[in-house]
CSV table of C-alpha atoms in Angstrom, one decimal:
chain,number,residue,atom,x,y,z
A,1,UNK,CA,96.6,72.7,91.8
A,2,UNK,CA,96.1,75.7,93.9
A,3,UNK,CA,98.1,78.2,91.5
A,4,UNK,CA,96.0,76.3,88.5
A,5,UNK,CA,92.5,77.2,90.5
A,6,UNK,CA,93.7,80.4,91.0
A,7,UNK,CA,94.8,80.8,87.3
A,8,UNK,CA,91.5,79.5,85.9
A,9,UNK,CA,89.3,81.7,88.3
A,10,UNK,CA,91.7,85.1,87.1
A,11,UNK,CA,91.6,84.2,83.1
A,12,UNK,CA,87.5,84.0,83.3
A,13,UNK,CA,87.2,87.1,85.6
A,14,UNK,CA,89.5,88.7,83.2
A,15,UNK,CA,87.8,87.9,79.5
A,16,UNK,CA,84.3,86.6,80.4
A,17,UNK,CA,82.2,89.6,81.6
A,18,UNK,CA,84.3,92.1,80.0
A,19,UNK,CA,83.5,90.4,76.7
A,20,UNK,CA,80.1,89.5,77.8
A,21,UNK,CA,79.3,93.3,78.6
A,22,UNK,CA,81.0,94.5,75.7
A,23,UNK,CA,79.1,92.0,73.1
A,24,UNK,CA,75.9,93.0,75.4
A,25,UNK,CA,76.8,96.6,74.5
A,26,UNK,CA,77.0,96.5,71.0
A,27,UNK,CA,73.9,93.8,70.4
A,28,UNK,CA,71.6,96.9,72.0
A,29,UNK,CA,73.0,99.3,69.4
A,30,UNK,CA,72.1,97.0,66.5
A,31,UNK,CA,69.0,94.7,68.1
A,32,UNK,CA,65.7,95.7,68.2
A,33,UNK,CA,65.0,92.9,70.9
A,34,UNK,CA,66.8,94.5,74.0
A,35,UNK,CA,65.0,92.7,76.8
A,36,UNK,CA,66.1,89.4,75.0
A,37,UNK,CA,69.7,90.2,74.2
A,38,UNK,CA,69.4,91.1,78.0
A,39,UNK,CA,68.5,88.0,79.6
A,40,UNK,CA,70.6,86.3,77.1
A,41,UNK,CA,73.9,87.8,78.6
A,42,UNK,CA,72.9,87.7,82.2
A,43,UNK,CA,72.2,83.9,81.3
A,44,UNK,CA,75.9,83.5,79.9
A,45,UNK,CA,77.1,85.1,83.1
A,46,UNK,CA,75.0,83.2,85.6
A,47,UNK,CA,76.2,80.0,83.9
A,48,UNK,CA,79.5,80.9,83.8
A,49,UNK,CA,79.8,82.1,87.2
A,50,UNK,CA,78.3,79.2,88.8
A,51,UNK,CA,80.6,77.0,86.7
A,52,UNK,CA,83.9,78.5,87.3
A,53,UNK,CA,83.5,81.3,90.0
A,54,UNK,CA,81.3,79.0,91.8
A,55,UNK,CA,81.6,74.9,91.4
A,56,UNK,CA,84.9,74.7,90.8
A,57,UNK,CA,86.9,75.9,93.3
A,58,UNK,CA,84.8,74.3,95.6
A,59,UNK,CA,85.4,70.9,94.1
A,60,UNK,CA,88.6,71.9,93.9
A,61,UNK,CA,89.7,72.7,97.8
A,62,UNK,CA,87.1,69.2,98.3
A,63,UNK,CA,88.6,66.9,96.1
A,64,UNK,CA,92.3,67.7,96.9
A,65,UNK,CA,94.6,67.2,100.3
A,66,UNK,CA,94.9,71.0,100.9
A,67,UNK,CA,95.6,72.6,104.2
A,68,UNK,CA,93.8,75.3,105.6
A,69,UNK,CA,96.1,78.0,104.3
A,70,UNK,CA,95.7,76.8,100.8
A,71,UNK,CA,91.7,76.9,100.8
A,72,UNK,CA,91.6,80.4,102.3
A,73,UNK,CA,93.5,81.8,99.4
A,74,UNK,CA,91.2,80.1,96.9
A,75,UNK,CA,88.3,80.5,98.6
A,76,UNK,CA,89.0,83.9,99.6
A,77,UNK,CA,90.1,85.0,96.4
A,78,UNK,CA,86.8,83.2,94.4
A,79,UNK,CA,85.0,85.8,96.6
A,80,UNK,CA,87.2,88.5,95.7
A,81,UNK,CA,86.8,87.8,92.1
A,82,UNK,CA,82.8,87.8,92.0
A,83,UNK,CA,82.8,91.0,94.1
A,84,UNK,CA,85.0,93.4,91.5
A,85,UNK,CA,82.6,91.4,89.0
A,86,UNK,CA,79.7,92.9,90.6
A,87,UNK,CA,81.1,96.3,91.2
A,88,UNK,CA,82.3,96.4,87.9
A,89,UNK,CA,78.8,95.4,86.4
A,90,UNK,CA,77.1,97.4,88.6
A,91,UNK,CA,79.1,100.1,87.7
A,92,UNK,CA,78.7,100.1,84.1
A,93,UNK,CA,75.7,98.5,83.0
A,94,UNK,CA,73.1,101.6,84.2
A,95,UNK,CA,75.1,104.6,82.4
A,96,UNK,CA,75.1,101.9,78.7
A,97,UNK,CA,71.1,101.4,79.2
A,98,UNK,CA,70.8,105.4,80.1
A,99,UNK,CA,72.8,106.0,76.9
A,100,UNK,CA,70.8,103.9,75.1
A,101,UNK,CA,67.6,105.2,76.6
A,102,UNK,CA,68.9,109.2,75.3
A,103,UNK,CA,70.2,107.7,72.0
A,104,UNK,CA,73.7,108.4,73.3
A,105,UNK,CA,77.1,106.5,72.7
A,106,UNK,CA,77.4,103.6,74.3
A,107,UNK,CA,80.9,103.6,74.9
A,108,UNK,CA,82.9,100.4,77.2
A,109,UNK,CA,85.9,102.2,79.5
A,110,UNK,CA,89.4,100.6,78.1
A,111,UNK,CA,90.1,97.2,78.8
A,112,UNK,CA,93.1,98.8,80.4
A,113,UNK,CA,91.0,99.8,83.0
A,114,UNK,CA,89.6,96.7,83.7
A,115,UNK,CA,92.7,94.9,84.3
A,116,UNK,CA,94.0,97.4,86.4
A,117,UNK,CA,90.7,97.5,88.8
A,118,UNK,CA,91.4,93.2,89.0
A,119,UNK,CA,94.7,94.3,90.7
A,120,UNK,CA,94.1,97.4,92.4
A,121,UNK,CA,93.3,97.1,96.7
A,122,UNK,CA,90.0,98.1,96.0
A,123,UNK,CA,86.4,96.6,95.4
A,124,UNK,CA,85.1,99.5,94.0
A,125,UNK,CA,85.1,100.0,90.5
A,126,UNK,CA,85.8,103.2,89.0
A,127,UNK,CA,87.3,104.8,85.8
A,128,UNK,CA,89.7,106.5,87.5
A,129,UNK,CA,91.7,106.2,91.1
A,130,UNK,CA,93.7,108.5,92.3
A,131,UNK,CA,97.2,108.2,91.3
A,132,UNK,CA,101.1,108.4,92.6
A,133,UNK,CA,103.5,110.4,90.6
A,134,UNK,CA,106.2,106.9,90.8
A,135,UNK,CA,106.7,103.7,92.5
A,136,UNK,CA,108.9,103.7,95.8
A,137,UNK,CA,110.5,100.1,95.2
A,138,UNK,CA,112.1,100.0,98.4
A,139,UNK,CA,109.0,100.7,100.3
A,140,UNK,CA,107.5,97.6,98.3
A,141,UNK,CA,110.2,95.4,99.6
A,142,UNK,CA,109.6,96.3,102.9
A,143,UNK,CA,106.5,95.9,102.9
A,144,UNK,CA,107.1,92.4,101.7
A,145,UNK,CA,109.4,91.5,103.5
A,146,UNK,CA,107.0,92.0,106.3
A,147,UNK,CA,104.8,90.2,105.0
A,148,UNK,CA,107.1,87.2,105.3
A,149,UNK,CA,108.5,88.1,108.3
A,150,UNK,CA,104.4,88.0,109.8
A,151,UNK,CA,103.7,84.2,107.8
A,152,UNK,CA,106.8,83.2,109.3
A,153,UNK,CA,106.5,84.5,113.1
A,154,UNK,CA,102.5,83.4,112.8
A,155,UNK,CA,103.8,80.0,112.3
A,156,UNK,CA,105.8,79.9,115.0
A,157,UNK,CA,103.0,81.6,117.3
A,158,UNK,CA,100.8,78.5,116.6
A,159,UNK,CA,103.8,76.0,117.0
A,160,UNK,CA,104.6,77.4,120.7
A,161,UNK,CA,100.9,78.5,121.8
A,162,UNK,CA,98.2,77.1,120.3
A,163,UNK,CA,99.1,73.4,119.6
A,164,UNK,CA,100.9,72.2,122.4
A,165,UNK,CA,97.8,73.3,124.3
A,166,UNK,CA,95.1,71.8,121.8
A,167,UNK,CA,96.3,69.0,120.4
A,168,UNK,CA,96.9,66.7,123.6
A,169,UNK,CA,93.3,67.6,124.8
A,170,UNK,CA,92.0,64.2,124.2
A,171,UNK,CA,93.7,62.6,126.4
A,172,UNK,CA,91.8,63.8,129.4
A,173,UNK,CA,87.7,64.2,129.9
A,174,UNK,CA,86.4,67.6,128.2
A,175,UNK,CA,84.9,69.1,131.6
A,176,UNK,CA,83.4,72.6,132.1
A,177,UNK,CA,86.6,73.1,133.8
A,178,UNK,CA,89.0,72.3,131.6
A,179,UNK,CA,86.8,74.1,128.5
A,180,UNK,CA,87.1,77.6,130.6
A,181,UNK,CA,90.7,77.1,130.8
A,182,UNK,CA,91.4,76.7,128.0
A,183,UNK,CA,89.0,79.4,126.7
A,184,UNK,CA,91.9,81.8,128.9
A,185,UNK,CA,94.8,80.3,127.3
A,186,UNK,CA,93.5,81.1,123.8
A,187,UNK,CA,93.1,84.4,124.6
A,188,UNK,CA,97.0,85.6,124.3
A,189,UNK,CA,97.7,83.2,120.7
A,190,UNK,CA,94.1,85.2,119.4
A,191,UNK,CA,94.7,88.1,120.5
A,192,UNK,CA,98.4,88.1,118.9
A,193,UNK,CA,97.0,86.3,115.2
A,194,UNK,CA,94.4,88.7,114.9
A,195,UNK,CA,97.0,91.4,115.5
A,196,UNK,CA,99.5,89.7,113.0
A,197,UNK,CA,96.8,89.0,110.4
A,198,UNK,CA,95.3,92.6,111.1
A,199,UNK,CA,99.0,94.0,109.9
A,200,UNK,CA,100.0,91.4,107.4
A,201,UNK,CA,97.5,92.0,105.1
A,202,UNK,CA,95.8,95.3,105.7
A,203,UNK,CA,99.0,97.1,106.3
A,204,UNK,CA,101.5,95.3,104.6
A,205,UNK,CA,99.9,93.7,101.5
A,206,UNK,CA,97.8,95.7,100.4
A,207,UNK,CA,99.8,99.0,101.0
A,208,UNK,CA,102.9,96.6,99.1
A,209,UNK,CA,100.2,96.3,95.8
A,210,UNK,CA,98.9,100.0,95.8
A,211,UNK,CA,102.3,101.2,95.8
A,212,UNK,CA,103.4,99.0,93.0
A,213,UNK,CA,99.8,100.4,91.1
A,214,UNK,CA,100.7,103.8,92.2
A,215,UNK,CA,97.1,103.4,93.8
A,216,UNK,CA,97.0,106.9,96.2
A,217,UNK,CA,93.7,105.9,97.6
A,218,UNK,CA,95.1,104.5,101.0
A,219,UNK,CA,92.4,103.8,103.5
A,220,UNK,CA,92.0,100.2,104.0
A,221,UNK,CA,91.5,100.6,107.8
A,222,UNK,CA,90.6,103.7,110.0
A,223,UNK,CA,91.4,103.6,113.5
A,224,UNK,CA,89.5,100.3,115.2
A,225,UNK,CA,91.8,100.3,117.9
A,226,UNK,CA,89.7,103.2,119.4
A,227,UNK,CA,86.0,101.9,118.6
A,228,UNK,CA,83.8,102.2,121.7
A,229,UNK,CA,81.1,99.1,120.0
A,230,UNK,CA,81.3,96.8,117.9
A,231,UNK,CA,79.8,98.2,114.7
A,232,UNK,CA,82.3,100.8,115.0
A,233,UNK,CA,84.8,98.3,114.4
A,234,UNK,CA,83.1,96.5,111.7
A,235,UNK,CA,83.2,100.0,109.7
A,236,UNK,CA,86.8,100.4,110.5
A,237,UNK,CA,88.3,97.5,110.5
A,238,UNK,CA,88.0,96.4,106.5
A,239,UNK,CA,87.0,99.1,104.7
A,240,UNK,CA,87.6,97.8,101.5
A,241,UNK,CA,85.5,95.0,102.4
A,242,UNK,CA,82.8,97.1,104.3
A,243,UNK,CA,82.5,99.8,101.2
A,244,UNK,CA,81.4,97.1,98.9
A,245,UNK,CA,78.9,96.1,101.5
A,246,UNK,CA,77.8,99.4,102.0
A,247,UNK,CA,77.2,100.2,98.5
A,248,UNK,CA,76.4,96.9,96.7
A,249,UNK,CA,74.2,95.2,99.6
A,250,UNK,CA,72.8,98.0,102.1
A,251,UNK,CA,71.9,100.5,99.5
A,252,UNK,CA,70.2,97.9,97.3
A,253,UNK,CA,68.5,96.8,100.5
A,254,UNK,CA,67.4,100.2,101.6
A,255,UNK,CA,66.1,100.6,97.9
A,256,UNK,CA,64.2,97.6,98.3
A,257,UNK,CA,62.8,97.4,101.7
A,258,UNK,CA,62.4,101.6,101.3
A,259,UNK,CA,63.9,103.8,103.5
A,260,UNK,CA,62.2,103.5,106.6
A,261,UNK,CA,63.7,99.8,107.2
A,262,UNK,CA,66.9,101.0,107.8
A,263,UNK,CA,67.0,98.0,110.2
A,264,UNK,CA,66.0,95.3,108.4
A,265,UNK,CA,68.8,96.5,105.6
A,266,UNK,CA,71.3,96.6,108.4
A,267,UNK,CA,70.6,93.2,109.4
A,268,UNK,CA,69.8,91.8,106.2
A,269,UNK,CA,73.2,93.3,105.7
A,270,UNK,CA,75.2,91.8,108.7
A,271,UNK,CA,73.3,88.3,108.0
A,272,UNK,CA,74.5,88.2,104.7
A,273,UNK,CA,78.5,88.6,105.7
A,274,UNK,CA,78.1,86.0,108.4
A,275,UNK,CA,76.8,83.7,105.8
A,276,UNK,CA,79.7,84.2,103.9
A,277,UNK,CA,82.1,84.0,106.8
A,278,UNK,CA,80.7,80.9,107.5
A,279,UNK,CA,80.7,79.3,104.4
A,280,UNK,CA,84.6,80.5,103.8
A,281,UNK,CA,85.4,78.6,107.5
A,282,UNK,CA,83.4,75.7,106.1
A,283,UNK,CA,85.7,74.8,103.2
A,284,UNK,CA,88.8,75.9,104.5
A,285,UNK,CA,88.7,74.2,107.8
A,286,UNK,CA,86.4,71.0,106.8
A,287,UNK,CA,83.9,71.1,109.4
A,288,UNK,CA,80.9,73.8,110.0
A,289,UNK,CA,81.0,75.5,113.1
A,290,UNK,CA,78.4,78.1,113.2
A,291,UNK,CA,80.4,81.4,115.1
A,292,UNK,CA,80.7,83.9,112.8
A,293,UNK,CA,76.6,84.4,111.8
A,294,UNK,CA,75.0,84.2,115.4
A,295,UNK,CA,78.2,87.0,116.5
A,296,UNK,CA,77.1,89.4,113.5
A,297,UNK,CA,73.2,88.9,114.4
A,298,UNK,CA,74.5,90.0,118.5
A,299,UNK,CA,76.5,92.7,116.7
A,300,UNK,CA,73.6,94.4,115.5
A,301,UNK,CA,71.5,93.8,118.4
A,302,UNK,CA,73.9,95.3,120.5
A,303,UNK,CA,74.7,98.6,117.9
A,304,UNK,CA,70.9,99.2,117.9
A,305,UNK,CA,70.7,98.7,121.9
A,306,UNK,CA,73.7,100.8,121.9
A,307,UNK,CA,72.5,103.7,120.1
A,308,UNK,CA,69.1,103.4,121.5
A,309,UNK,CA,69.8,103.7,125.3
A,310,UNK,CA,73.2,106.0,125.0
A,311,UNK,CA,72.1,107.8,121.8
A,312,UNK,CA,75.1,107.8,120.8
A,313,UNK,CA,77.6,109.1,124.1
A,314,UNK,CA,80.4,107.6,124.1
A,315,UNK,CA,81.3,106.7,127.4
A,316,UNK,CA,84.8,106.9,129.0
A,317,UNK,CA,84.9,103.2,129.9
A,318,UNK,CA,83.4,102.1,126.5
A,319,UNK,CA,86.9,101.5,124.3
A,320,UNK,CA,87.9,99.4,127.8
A,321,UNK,CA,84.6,97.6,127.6
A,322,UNK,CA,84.8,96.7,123.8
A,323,UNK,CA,88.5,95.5,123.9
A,324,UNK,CA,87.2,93.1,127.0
A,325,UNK,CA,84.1,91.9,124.6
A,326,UNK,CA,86.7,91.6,121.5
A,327,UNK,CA,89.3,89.5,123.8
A,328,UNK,CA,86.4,86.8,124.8
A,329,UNK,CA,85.5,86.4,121.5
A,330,UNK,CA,88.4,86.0,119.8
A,331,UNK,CA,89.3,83.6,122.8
A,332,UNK,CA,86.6,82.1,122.4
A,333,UNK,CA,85.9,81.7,118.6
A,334,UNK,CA,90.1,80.6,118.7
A,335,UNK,CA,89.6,77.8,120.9
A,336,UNK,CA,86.2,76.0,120.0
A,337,UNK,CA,87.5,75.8,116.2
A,338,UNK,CA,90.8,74.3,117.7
A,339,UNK,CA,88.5,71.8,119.8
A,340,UNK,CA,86.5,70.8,116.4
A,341,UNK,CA,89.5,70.7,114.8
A,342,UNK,CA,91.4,68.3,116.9
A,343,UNK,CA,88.2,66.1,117.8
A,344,UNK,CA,87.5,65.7,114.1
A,345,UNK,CA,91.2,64.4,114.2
A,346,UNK,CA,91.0,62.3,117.6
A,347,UNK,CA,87.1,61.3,116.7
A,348,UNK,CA,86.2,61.0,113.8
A,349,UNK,CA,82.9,61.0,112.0
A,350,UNK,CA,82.2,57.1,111.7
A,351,UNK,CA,78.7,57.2,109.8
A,352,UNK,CA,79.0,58.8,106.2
A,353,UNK,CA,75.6,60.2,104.7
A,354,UNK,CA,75.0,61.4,101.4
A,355,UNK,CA,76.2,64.6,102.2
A,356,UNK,CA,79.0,64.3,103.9
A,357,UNK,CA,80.1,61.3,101.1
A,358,UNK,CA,79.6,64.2,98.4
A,359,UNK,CA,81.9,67.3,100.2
A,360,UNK,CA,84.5,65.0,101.9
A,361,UNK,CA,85.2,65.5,105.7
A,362,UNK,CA,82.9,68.4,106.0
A,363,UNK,CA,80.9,67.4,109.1
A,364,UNK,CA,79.3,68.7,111.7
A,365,UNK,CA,81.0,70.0,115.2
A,366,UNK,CA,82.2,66.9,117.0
A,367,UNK,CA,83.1,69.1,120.5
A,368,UNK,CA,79.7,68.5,122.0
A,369,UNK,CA,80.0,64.8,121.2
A,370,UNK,CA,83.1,64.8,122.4
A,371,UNK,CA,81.8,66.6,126.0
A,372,UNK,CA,78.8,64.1,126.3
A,373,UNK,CA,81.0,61.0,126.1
A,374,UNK,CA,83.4,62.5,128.7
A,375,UNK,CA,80.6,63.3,131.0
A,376,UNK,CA,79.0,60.0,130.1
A,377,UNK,CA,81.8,57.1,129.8
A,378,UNK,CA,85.1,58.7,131.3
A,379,UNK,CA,86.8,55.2,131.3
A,380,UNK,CA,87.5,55.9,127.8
A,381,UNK,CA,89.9,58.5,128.3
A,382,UNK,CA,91.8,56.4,130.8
């Protein structure tokens, strides 16, 4: 069912809007109603995108016993779809109205061109990349078999570190003690996932596809290992993912809210991610835990008090500081969504509403309930 969802969500991205834009194209050539053939296609592509890019692989990862593994690659790669689908309108609908505008051709780029931007490591959609005179197969292995290698030893990493530690914690009262402690033991397994995730897919993966594409463009990540805050590392760590923010969100925003609210655009900006950070740990993991949107908020609170009060020194002692700030967090972020996990497990939700009898065992965080009870009848652990 997973490689079906997938399947469905990559035939649609693949014919829909390039047909769509194409038919769009031609109808202003021939059309005297433009604003109408306009709203028409955008109509086609709204419905069609909240039908397939957006409904169903939600009712999909819902409605069938997946793990978490399985809804992160259909949820994660339902976002990647409707972000090339953006760049890729974005990208070519202005020059066809221009054209249009000047009584010029208004020429689509080959469909071959299309395809190749749905597989290319990259959300930014251009005519042409970069290119590699040929294809180092071996390198590809390699980086595959990394790949493997890094699934393989992650597994392991949460078999010896993370649920021996988690998954017996209802057997004694959740204190403030025990909570701290194991805030500290999460710190190591986090620290070592993010690490394995960080070089899994961003060095391995991605590098294994743009070699196959002969894509020469290879800057998926700078160096984040030497940021001195943390919107420093948010530049650096993704920048696939932070160019098509950049581009698509904070220069639209900048348009809109003029260039004076740089602020606003930046937050508006970071709000936005969170959101879907949040809503991407909601599906795959079955529960909403807000972490992710309140961090990015503190994020850029703390880049504007940064570069307010330092303007802009870097300090010797800042890399040490923002590795200490990065270690908490991933601590704690690694161990309150093992807690919700294993209390939705050991306690679960008794009283189903509306909502939580339409999305299946999305609830909400059970770890405070779970703290309250302790504090308040401790006989039940006994």
């Amino acid at each position: 069912m997973a490689l079906l969802a997938w399947l469905v969500m990559f035939l649609y991205t693949l014919l829909v809007p390039y047909k769509v834009l194409q038919i769009w194209a031609r109808s202003l050539e021939t059309l005297q109603l433009p604003t109408a053939v306009t709203v028409i296609a955008a109509a086609v592509l709204l419905i069609g995108h909240a039908t397939v890019l957006g409904f169903y692989p939600v009712y999909t990862v819902i409605s069938q016993p997946f793990g978490p593994a399985s809804c992160f690659v259909i949820i994660l790669e339902q976002l990647r779809f409707l972000m090339k689908i953006h760049s890729f309108l974005r990208e070519i609908a202005p020059p066809i109205l221009r054209a249009r505008s000047n009584d010029g051709k208004m020429g689509l780029p080959p469909f071959s061109t299309y395809l190749y931007f749905l597989f290319c490591p990259t959300l930014i959609y251009r005519e042409n990349y970069p290119r590699t005179p040929h294809v180092r197969w071996r390198y590809v292995i390699e980086n595959f078999a990394k790949f493997l290698g890094c699934l393989f030893y992650g597994s392991l990493l949460f078999k010896c570190l993370s649920i021996p530690i988690f998954s017996n914690m209802n057997k004694q009262p959740l204190t403030l003690r025990r909570l701290v402690l194991s805030v500290f033991n999460a710190t190591l397994p986090a620290l070592y996932l993010v690490l394995l995730m960080f070089f899994c897919f961003f060095h391995c993966w991605l590098n294994a596809f743009a070699e196959m594409l002969r894509f020469a463009d290879r800057g998926f990540y700078k160096d984040w290992w030497n940021a001195t805050s943390f919107p420093t590392f948010f530049r650096t760590w993704n920048v696939v993912v932070h160019d098509w923010l950049y581009y698509y969100i904070y220069q639209d925003l900048l348009w809109v809210f003029k260039a004076k609210a740089q602020s606003v655009a930046l937050l508006s900006t970071f709000i936005i991610s969170g959101v879907v950070h949040e809503y991407a740990f909601t599906l795959c993991f079955g529960f909403f835990y807000p972490f992710t949107l309140p961090f990015s908020i503190v994020v850029v609170l703390e880049g504007m008090f940064y570069s307010t009060f330092t303007h802009g020194n870097k300090r010797p002692n800042s890399n040490i500081l923002f590795w200490t700030y990065l270690l908490l967090g991933l601590a704690l972020q690694f161990c309150l969504q093992s807690l919700e996990w294993y209390s939705q497990i050991h306690c679960p939700v008794q009283k189903v509403s509306i909502l939580t009898q339409g999305v299946g065992q999305i609830s909400c965080p059970s770890l405070l309930k779970a703290y309250i009870t302790a504090q308040t009848f401790p006989a039940l652990y006994v």
